[in-house]
GROMACS .gro file of C-alpha atoms in nm:
model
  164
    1UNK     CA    1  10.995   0.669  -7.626
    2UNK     CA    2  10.606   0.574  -7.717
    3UNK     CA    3  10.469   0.890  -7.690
    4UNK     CA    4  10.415   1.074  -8.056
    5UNK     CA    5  10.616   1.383  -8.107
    6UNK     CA    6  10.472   1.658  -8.333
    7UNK     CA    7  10.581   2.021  -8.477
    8UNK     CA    8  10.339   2.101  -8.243
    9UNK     CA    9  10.525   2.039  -7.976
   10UNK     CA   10  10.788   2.316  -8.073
   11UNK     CA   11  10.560   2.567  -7.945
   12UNK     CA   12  10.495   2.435  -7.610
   13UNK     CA   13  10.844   2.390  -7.575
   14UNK     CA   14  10.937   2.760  -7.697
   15UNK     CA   15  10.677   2.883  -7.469
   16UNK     CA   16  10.805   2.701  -7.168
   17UNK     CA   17  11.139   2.826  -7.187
   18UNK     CA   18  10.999   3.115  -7.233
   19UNK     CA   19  10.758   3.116  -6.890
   20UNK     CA   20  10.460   3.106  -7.092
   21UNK     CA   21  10.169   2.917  -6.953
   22UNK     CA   22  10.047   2.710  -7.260
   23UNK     CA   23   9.647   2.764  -7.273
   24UNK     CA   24   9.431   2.501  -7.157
   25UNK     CA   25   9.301   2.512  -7.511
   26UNK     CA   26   9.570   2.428  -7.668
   27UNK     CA   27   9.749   2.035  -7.674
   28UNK     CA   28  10.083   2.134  -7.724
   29UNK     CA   29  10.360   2.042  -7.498
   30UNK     CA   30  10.683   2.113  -7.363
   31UNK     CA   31  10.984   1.911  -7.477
   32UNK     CA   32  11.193   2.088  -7.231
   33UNK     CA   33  11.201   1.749  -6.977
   34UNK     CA   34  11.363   1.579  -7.264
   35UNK     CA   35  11.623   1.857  -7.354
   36UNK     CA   36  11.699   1.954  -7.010
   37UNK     CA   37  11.694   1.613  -6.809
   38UNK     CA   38  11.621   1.801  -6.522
   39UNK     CA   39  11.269   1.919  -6.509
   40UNK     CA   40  11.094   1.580  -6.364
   41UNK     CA   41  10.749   1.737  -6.247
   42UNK     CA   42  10.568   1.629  -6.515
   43UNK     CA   43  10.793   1.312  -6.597
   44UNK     CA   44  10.696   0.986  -6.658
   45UNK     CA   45  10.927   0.728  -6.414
   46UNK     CA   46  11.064   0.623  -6.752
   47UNK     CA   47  11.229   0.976  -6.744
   48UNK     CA   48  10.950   1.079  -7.043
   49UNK     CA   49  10.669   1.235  -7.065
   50UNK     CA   50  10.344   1.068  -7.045
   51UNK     CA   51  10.181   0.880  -7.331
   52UNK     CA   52   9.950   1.127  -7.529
   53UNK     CA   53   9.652   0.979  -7.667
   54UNK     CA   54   9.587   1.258  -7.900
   55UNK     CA   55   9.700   1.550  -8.090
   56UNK     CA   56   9.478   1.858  -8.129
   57UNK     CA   57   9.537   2.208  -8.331
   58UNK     CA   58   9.375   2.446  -8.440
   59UNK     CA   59   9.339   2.794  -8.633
   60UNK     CA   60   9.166   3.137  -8.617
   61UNK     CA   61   9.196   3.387  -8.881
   62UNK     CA   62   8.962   3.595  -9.114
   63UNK     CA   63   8.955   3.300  -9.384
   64UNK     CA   64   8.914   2.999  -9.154
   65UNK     CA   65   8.822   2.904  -8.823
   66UNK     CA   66   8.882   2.500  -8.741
   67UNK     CA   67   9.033   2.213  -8.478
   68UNK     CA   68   9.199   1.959  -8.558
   69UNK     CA   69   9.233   1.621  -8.351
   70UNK     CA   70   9.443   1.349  -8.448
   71UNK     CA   71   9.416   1.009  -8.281
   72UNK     CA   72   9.530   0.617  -8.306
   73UNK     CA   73   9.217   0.404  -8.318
   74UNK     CA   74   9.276  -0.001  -8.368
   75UNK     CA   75   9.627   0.063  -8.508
   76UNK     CA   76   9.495   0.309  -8.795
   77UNK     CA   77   9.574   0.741  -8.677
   78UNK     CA   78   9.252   0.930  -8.783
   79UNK     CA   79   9.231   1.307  -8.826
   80UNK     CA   80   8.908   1.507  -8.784
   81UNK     CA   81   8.906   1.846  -8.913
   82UNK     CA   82   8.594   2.077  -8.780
   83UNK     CA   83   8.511   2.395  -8.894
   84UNK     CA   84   8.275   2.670  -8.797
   85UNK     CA   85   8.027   2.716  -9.142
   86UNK     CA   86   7.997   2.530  -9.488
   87UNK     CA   87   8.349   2.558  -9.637
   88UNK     CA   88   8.681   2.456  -9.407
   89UNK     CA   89   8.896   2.705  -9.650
   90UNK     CA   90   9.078   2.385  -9.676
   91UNK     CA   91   9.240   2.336 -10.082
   92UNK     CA   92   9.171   2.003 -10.199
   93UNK     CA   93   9.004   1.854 -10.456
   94UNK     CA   94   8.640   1.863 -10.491
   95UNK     CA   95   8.610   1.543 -10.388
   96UNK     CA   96   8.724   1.653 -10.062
   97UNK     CA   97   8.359   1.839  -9.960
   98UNK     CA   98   8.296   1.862  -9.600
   99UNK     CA   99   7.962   1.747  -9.433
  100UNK     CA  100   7.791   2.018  -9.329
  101UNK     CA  101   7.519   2.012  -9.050
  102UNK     CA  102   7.348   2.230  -8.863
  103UNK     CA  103   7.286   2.289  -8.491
  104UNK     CA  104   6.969   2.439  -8.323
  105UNK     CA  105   7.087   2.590  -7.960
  106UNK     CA  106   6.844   2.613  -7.691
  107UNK     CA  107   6.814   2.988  -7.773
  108UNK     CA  108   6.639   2.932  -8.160
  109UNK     CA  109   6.988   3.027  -8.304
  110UNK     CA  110   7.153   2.788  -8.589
  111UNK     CA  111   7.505   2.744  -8.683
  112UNK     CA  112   7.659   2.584  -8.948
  113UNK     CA  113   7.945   2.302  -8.874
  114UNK     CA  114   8.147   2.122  -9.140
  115UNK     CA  115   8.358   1.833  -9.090
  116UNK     CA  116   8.608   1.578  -9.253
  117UNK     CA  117   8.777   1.283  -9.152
  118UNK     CA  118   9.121   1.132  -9.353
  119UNK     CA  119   9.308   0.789  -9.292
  120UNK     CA  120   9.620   0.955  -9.220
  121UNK     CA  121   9.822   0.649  -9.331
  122UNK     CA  122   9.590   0.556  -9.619
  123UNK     CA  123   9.541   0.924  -9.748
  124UNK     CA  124   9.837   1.170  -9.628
  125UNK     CA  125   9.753   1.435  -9.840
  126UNK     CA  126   9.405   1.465  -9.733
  127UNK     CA  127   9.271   1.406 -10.050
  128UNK     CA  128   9.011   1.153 -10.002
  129UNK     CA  129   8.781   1.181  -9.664
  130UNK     CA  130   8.579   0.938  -9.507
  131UNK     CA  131   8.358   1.058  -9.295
  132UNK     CA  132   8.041   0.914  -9.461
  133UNK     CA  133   8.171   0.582  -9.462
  134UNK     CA  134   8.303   0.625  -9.075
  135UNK     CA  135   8.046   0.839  -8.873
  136UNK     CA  136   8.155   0.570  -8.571
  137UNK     CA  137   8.509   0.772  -8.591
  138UNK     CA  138   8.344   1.106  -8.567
  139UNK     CA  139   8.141   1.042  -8.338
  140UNK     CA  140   8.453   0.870  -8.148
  141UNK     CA  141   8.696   1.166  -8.209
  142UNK     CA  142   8.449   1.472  -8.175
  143UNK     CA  143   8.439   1.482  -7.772
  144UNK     CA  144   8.834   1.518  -7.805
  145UNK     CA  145   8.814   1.853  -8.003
  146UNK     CA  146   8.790   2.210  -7.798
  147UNK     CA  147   8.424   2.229  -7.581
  148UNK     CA  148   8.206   2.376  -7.800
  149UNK     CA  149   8.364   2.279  -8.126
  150UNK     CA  150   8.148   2.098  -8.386
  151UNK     CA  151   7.896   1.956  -8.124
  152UNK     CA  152   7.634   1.725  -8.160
  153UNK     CA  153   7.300   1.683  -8.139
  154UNK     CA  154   7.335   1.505  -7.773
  155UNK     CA  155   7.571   1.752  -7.664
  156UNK     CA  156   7.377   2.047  -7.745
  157UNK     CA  157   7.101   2.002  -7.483
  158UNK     CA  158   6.739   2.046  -7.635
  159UNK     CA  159   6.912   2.076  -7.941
  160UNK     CA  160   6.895   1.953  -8.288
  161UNK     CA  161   7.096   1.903  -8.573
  162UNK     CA  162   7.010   1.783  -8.955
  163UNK     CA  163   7.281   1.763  -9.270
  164UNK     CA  164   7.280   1.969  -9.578
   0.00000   0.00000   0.00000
């Protein structure tokens, strides 16, 4: 099996069995073709599901607001972590400081989006981002988050964007 498997995965998988259409927004998936054996519509003809080429998570809640995406690139997985204003509400250490920019909409309207990116093999606890050494991997991983979700200045049409 070549496909990554994730905690993630639990929920699609509770959610099937429990008739729950997983939202669009959401990359989880069910497991239940693997437990059951029987469920081949989305099936793979090795009897799997399909290869996934990335991961993607996210949370709402009063403290924080961010997506997650977690890909493979040249052998090395990547995470991106995106969040709506200046501060993630991620612990680290304060090393770990987001970039912030901000976006100009068509309307006049600003908004603040942070971001950081982590070697996931190199740095598994998140303690050391990269993204100003490796804007080529943001740039590569930020079309996989949710639409609307730390744009930039191309995808924001007559936009513009500048970092604090």
């Amino acid at each position: 099996y070549n496909s990554p498997v994730t905690i993630l995965d639990l929920f699609g998988t509770f959610m099937d069995y429990a008739g729950v259409t997983v939202p669009e927004t959401m990359s989880t998936r069910s497991l239940r073709p693997i437990l059951d054996y029987y469920n081949h519509n989305n099936v793979a003809d090795n009897g799997f599901l399909p290869v996934r080429t990335h991961v993607s998570s996210g949370l709402s809640s009063g403290k924080s607001d961010w997506r997650l995406v977690i890909k493979e690139i040249n052998g090395t997985p990547y995470k991106l972590i995106c969040c709506r204003g200046s501060d993630c509400g991620i612990p680290g250490p304060s090393t770990a400081k987001p970039k912030v920019e901000v976006v100009i909409y068509e309307n006049g309207d600003g908004m603040e989006w942070s971001h950081l990116l982590y070697d996931v093999l190199a740095d598994p606890l998140d303690l050391n981002p990269i993204h100003d050494l490796r804007q080529d991997l943001v740039m590569q991983l930020r079309p996989l988050l949710p639409t609307g979700w730390c744009p930039s200045p191309d995808v924001v049409s007559g936009g513009d964007a500048f970092t604090l």
